[in-house]
PDB file of C-alpha atoms in Angstrom:
ATOM      1  CA  MET A   1    -132.319-116.680 264.284  1.00 67.00           C
ATOM      2  CA  HIS A   2    -129.949-119.621 263.813  1.00 86.00           C
ATOM      3  CA  THR A   3    -128.023-119.680 260.503  1.00 87.00           C
ATOM      4  CA  THR A   4    -129.347-123.108 259.495  1.00 89.00           C
ATOM      5  CA  SER A   5    -132.965-122.018 259.817  1.00 91.00           C
ATOM      6  CA  LEU A   6    -132.101-118.833 257.948  1.00 90.00           C
ATOM      7  CA  VAL A   7    -130.582-120.885 255.111  1.00 93.00           C
ATOM      8  CA  ARG A   8    -133.686-123.090 255.092  1.00 91.00           C
ATOM      9  CA  ARG A   9    -135.956-120.035 254.730  1.00 93.00           C
ATOM     10  CA  ALA A  10    -133.689-118.486 252.084  1.00 93.00           C
ATOM     11  CA  LYS A  11    -133.696-121.746 250.118  1.00 92.00           C
ATOM     12  CA  SER A  12    -137.499-121.719 250.090  1.00 92.00           C
ATOM     13  CA  GLY A  13    -137.414-118.302 248.401  1.00 90.00           C
ATOM     14  CA  ASP A  14    -137.892-115.921 251.339  1.00 91.00           C
ATOM     15  CA  GLY A  15    -136.329-112.650 250.150  1.00 92.00           C
ATOM     16  CA  ALA A  16    -135.972-111.216 253.644  1.00 94.00           C
ATOM     17  CA  ALA A  17    -134.117-114.358 254.736  1.00 93.00           C
ATOM     18  CA  ARG A  18    -131.790-114.074 251.719  1.00 93.00           C
ATOM     19  CA  ARG A  19    -130.953-110.471 252.627  1.00 94.00           C
ATOM     20  CA  LEU A  20    -130.358-111.366 256.270  1.00 95.00           C
ATOM     21  CA  LEU A  21    -128.214-114.343 255.264  1.00 93.00           C
ATOM     22  CA  ALA A  22    -126.167-112.096 252.971  1.00 93.00           C
ATOM     23  CA  GLU A  23    -125.683-109.604 255.807  1.00 94.00           C
ATOM     24  CA  ARG A  24    -124.519-112.368 258.153  1.00 94.00           C
ATOM     25  CA  MET A  25    -122.117-113.845 255.612  1.00 94.00           C
ATOM     26  CA  GLN A  26    -120.853-110.563 254.172  1.00 95.00           C
ATOM     27  CA  LEU A  27    -117.769-110.202 256.365  1.00 96.00           C
ATOM     28  CA  ARG A  28    -116.689-113.806 255.786  1.00 95.00           C
ATOM     29  CA  MET A  29    -117.199-113.533 252.037  1.00 95.00           C
ATOM     30  CA  GLU A  30    -115.297-110.239 251.869  1.00 96.00           C
ATOM     31  CA  ARG A  31    -112.408-111.634 253.918  1.00 96.00           C
ATOM     32  CA  MET A  32    -112.223-114.716 251.724  1.00 96.00           C
ATOM     33  CA  ALA A  33    -112.251-112.670 248.512  1.00 95.00           C
ATOM     34  CA  MET A  34    -109.710-110.216 249.932  1.00 95.00           C
ATOM     35  CA  TYR A  35    -107.381-113.026 250.987  1.00 95.00           C
ATOM     36  CA  TYR A  36    -107.414-114.672 247.559  1.00 95.00           C
ATOM     37  CA  ALA A  37    -107.188-111.321 245.766  1.00 93.00           C
ATOM     38  CA  SER A  38    -104.073-110.402 247.752  1.00 94.00           C
ATOM     39  CA  ARG A  39    -102.471-113.780 247.009  1.00 92.00           C
ATOM     40  CA  SER A  40    -103.379-113.983 243.341  1.00 92.00           C
ATOM     41  CA  GLY A  41    -103.328-110.402 242.085  1.00 89.00           C
ATOM     42  CA  GLU A  42    -106.932-110.690 240.896  1.00 90.00           C
ATOM     43  CA  GLU A  43    -109.441-107.914 241.488  1.00 90.00           C
ATOM     44  CA  PHE A  44    -111.183-108.142 244.869  1.00 91.00           C
ATOM     45  CA  GLU A  45    -114.547-107.030 243.459  1.00 92.00           C
ATOM     46  CA  ASP A  46    -114.432-109.630 240.685  1.00 90.00           C
ATOM     47  CA  LEU A  47    -113.696-112.451 243.102  1.00 93.00           C
ATOM     48  CA  LEU A  48    -116.338-111.247 245.543  1.00 94.00           C
ATOM     49  CA  GLY A  49    -118.949-111.061 242.787  1.00 92.00           C
ATOM     50  CA  GLU A  50    -118.153-114.588 241.624  1.00 92.00           C
ATOM     51  CA  ALA A  51    -118.311-115.827 245.219  1.00 94.00           C
ATOM     52  CA  TRP A  52    -121.736-114.271 245.834  1.00 94.00           C
ATOM     53  CA  LEU A  53    -123.069-115.588 242.546  1.00 92.00           C
ATOM     54  CA  THR A  54    -122.054-119.127 243.429  1.00 92.00           C
ATOM     55  CA  PHE A  55    -123.197-118.735 247.035  1.00 94.00           C
ATOM     56  CA  PHE A  56    -126.766-118.045 245.939  1.00 92.00           C
ATOM     57  CA  GLN A  57    -126.698-120.586 243.101  1.00 91.00           C
ATOM     58  CA  ALA A  58    -125.616-123.271 245.563  1.00 91.00           C
ATOM     59  CA  LEU A  59    -128.391-122.302 247.957  1.00 91.00           C
ATOM     60  CA  GLY A  60    -130.815-124.451 245.974  1.00 89.00           C
ATOM     61  CA  GLU A  61    -128.565-127.504 246.354  1.00 88.00           C
ATOM     62  CA  VAL A  62    -128.088-127.410 250.136  1.00 89.00           C
ATOM     63  CA  ASP A  63    -128.781-130.740 251.824  1.00 87.00           C
ATOM     64  CA  PHE A  64    -129.652-130.102 255.471  1.00 87.00           C
ATOM     65  CA  ARG A  65    -129.023-133.722 256.406  1.00 87.00           C
ATOM     66  CA  ILE A  66    -125.307-133.388 255.627  1.00 84.00           C
ATOM     67  CA  GLY A  67    -122.968-131.008 257.431  1.00 85.00           C
ATOM     68  CA  THR A  68    -123.467-127.329 258.098  1.00 90.00           C
ATOM     69  CA  PRO A  69    -125.327-125.469 255.336  1.00 92.00           C
ATOM     70  CA  ALA A  70    -123.374-122.224 255.771  1.00 91.00           C
ATOM     71  CA  GLN A  71    -120.067-124.082 255.477  1.00 92.00           C
ATOM     72  CA  TYR A  72    -121.285-125.803 252.320  1.00 92.00           C
ATOM     73  CA  LEU A  73    -122.187-122.448 250.762  1.00 94.00           C
ATOM     74  CA  LEU A  74    -118.829-120.943 251.729  1.00 94.00           C
ATOM     75  CA  LYS A  75    -117.002-123.967 250.315  1.00 93.00           C
ATOM     76  CA  ARG A  76    -118.796-123.594 247.002  1.00 93.00           C
ATOM     77  CA  ALA A  77    -117.944-119.862 246.929  1.00 94.00           C
ATOM     78  CA  ARG A  78    -114.292-120.693 247.635  1.00 95.00           C
ATOM     79  CA  TRP A  79    -114.249-123.246 244.821  1.00 92.00           C
ATOM     80  CA  ARG A  80    -115.539-120.639 242.390  1.00 92.00           C
ATOM     81  CA  ILE A  81    -112.914-118.127 243.479  1.00 94.00           C
ATOM     82  CA  LEU A  82    -110.151-120.698 243.043  1.00 93.00           C
ATOM     83  CA  ASP A  83    -111.467-121.721 239.627  1.00 90.00           C
ATOM     84  CA  VAL A  84    -111.627-118.092 238.486  1.00 89.00           C
ATOM     85  CA  ILE A  85    -108.043-117.536 239.618  1.00 91.00           C
ATOM     86  CA  LYS A  86    -106.870-120.725 237.896  1.00 87.00           C
ATOM     87  CA  ASN A  87    -108.672-119.935 234.635  1.00 82.00           C
ATOM     88  CA  ASN A  88    -107.455-116.326 234.558  1.00 80.00           C
ATOM     89  CA  LYS A  89    -103.887-117.474 235.194  1.00 80.00           C
ATOM     90  CA  ARG A  90    -104.167-120.050 232.443  1.00 74.00           C
ATOM     91  CA  ARG A  91    -105.518-117.437 230.009  1.00 69.00           C
ATOM     92  CA  ARG A  92    -102.714-115.014 230.801  1.00 67.00           C
ATOM     93  CA  HIS A  93    -100.048-117.660 230.249  1.00 59.00           C
ATOM     94  CA  ALA A  94    -101.568-119.709 227.443  1.00 50.00           C
ATOM     95  CA  PRO A  95    -100.430-119.268 223.867  1.00 50.00           C
ATOM     96  CA  LEU A  96    -103.068-117.929 221.507  1.00 41.00           C
ATOM     97  CA  LEU A  97    -103.653-121.315 219.855  1.00 41.00           C
ATOM     98  CA  ASP A  98    -104.398-122.929 223.218  1.00 45.00           C
ATOM     99  CA  LEU A  99    -106.956-120.218 223.916  1.00 38.00           C
ATOM    100  CA  GLU A 100    -108.683-120.940 220.640  1.00 42.00           C
ATOM    101  CA  GLU A 101    -108.933-124.613 221.602  1.00 49.00           C
ATOM    102  CA  THR A 102    -110.308-123.662 225.022  1.00 46.00           C
ATOM    103  CA  PHE A 103    -113.223-121.776 223.499  1.00 44.00           C
ATOM    104  CA  ARG A 104    -113.917-124.153 220.633  1.00 46.00           C
ATOM    105  CA  GLY A 105    -116.799-126.503 221.223  1.00 47.00           C
ATOM    106  CA  PRO A 106    -120.260-127.505 220.106  1.00 44.00           C
ATOM    107  CA  GLN A 107    -121.651-124.122 221.156  1.00 48.00           C
ATOM    108  CA  ASN A 108    -119.380-122.456 218.556  1.00 48.00           C
ATOM    109  CA  ALA A 109    -120.024-125.010 215.832  1.00 43.00           C
ATOM    110  CA  ALA A 110    -121.957-122.567 213.640  1.00 44.00           C
ATOM    111  CA  SER A 111    -119.005-120.153 213.576  1.00 44.00           C
ATOM    112  CA  GLU A 112    -116.844-123.008 212.232  1.00 48.00           C
ATOM    113  CA  GLY A 113    -119.277-123.751 209.441  1.00 47.00           C
ATOM    114  CA  LEU A 114    -120.875-126.755 211.113  1.00 51.00           C
ATOM    115  CA  GLY A 115    -124.603-127.036 210.790  1.00 56.00           C
ATOM    116  CA  GLY A 116    -127.128-128.371 213.226  1.00 65.00           C
ATOM    117  CA  ALA A 117    -126.641-131.857 211.779  1.00 71.00           C
ATOM    118  CA  ALA A 118    -123.029-131.946 213.032  1.00 72.00           C
ATOM    119  CA  CYS A 119    -124.164-130.840 216.484  1.00 76.00           C
ATOM    120  CA  ASP A 120    -126.833-133.544 216.426  1.00 79.00           C
ATOM    121  CA  ARG A 121    -124.217-136.168 215.456  1.00 82.00           C
ATOM    122  CA  ILE A 122    -121.998-135.043 218.318  1.00 83.00           C
ATOM    123  CA  GLN A 123    -124.886-135.160 220.789  1.00 84.00           C
ATOM    124  CA  SER A 124    -125.999-138.593 219.558  1.00 87.00           C
ATOM    125  CA  ARG A 125    -122.536-140.051 220.178  1.00 90.00           C
ATOM    126  CA  LEU A 126    -122.319-138.796 223.753  1.00 90.00           C
ATOM    127  CA  THR A 127    -123.389-140.862 226.719  1.00 91.00           C
ATOM    128  CA  ASP A 128    -126.153-139.587 228.986  1.00 91.00           C
ATOM    129  CA  VAL A 129    -123.546-138.596 231.580  1.00 91.00           C
ATOM    130  CA  GLN A 130    -121.513-136.697 228.989  1.00 91.00           C
ATOM    131  CA  ARG A 131    -124.601-134.829 227.754  1.00 90.00           C
ATOM    132  CA  MET A 132    -125.482-133.943 231.354  1.00 90.00           C
ATOM    133  CA  ILE A 133    -121.941-132.666 232.027  1.00 89.00           C
ATOM    134  CA  LEU A 134    -121.897-130.699 228.783  1.00 86.00           C
ATOM    135  CA  ARG A 135    -125.267-129.120 229.636  1.00 87.00           C
ATOM    136  CA  ASP A 136    -124.004-128.084 233.092  1.00 86.00           C
ATOM    137  CA  LEU A 137    -120.831-126.596 231.621  1.00 83.00           C
ATOM    138  CA  MET A 138    -122.860-124.690 229.038  1.00 83.00           C
ATOM    139  CA  GLU A 139    -124.923-123.264 231.906  1.00 83.00           C
ATOM    140  CA  GLY A 140    -121.740-121.821 233.402  1.00 79.00           C
ATOM    141  CA  TYR A 141    -120.866-124.290 236.132  1.00 81.00           C
ATOM    142  CA  THR A 142    -117.180-125.043 236.729  1.00 80.00           C
ATOM    143  CA  TRP A 143    -115.783-128.584 236.656  1.00 80.00           C
ATOM    144  CA  ARG A 144    -115.828-128.732 240.444  1.00 80.00           C
ATOM    145  CA  GLU A 145    -119.392-127.485 240.610  1.00 82.00           C
ATOM    146  CA  VAL A 146    -120.507-130.023 238.008  1.00 86.00           C
ATOM    147  CA  GLY A 147    -118.827-132.752 240.032  1.00 86.00           C
ATOM    148  CA  ALA A 148    -120.469-131.590 243.242  1.00 85.00           C
ATOM    149  CA  ARG A 149    -123.899-131.345 241.591  1.00 86.00           C
ATOM    150  CA  ARG A 150    -123.669-134.780 240.001  1.00 87.00           C
ATOM    151  CA  GLY A 151    -121.710-136.656 242.669  1.00 87.00           C
ATOM    152  CA  PHE A 152    -118.516-136.981 240.589  1.00 85.00           C
ATOM    153  CA  SER A 153    -114.946-136.061 241.373  1.00 80.00           C
ATOM    154  CA  SER A 154    -113.440-133.252 239.295  1.00 74.00           C
ATOM    155  CA  ALA A 155    -111.092-135.891 237.806  1.00 76.00           C
ATOM    156  CA  ASN A 156    -114.125-137.852 236.630  1.00 85.00           C
ATOM    157  CA  VAL A 157    -115.568-134.704 235.067  1.00 85.00           C
ATOM    158  CA  ALA A 158    -112.211-134.098 233.341  1.00 83.00           C
ATOM    159  CA  TYR A 159    -112.305-137.649 231.954  1.00 87.00           C
ATOM    160  CA  HIS A 160    -115.759-137.092 230.462  1.00 89.00           C
ATOM    161  CA  ILE A 161    -114.750-133.719 229.025  1.00 87.00           C
ATOM    162  CA  LYS A 162    -111.796-135.413 227.328  1.00 88.00           C
ATOM    163  CA  ARG A 163    -114.207-137.939 225.793  1.00 88.00           C
ATOM    164  CA  ILE A 164    -116.553-135.128 224.693  1.00 88.00           C
ATOM    165  CA  ARG A 165    -113.651-133.357 222.972  1.00 86.00           C
ATOM    166  CA  GLU A 166    -112.623-136.605 221.255  1.00 87.00           C
ATOM    167  CA  THR A 167    -116.160-137.090 219.972  1.00 86.00           C
ATOM    168  CA  TYR A 168    -116.197-133.508 218.724  1.00 84.00           C
ATOM    169  CA  THR A 169    -112.882-134.017 216.918  1.00 83.00           C
ATOM    170  CA  GLN A 170    -114.128-137.262 215.336  1.00 85.00           C
ATOM    171  CA  VAL A 171    -117.256-135.594 213.969  1.00 81.00           C
ATOM    172  CA  VAL A 172    -115.462-132.471 212.756  1.00 77.00           C
ATOM    173  CA  GLY A 173    -112.631-134.533 211.290  1.00 71.00           C
ATOM    174  CA  GLU A 174    -114.860-136.908 209.338  1.00 54.00           C
ATOM    175  CA  PRO A 175    -114.611-136.760 205.546  1.00 49.00           C
ATOM    176  CA  GLU A 176    -117.438-134.887 203.848  1.00 50.00           C
ATOM    177  CA  GLU A 177    -118.980-138.049 202.349  1.00 47.00           C
ATOM    178  CA  ALA A 178    -119.189-139.650 205.796  1.00 48.00           C
ATOM    179  CA  ARG A 179    -121.180-136.683 207.103  1.00 47.00           C
ATOM    180  CA  VAL A 180    -124.080-137.156 204.700  1.00 47.00           C
TER     181      VAL A 180
END
């Protein structure tokens, strides 16, 4: 069976096609993960797991009218591997305060003493695009994946994330009487 028809069947939910597709792509995925693991010092199994996760998540987004579906899936897996490497490197080299800023956001508002009203104010000040990007990020997609899903460049996603952070800072930094 041709790989494109196999991807088409796997996308429709055929479990046997998904298993066969995974068998066909296994060597390529392992080689890719091994290559990046050897270059980055990351664990091979971790990179391979991230690659497979993204491979099957991206299966639902394949557009058969554009390019080769298998290449699209491999590209998305490669993006995830590169993002994992970049984020792990950043975490290892970032000062503790930078790490705190990285993990601070609306999803952690309750731990900072912000109630649901503050989260609602943040959400109400975001544009539709910013809310969509924030939702995708909260679901675990990387900046590149959000851009690919929504038709944006990763630079455009970064711009919107900067605006989301500014909105968050404005709401958190407001005086108490302005919050009422």
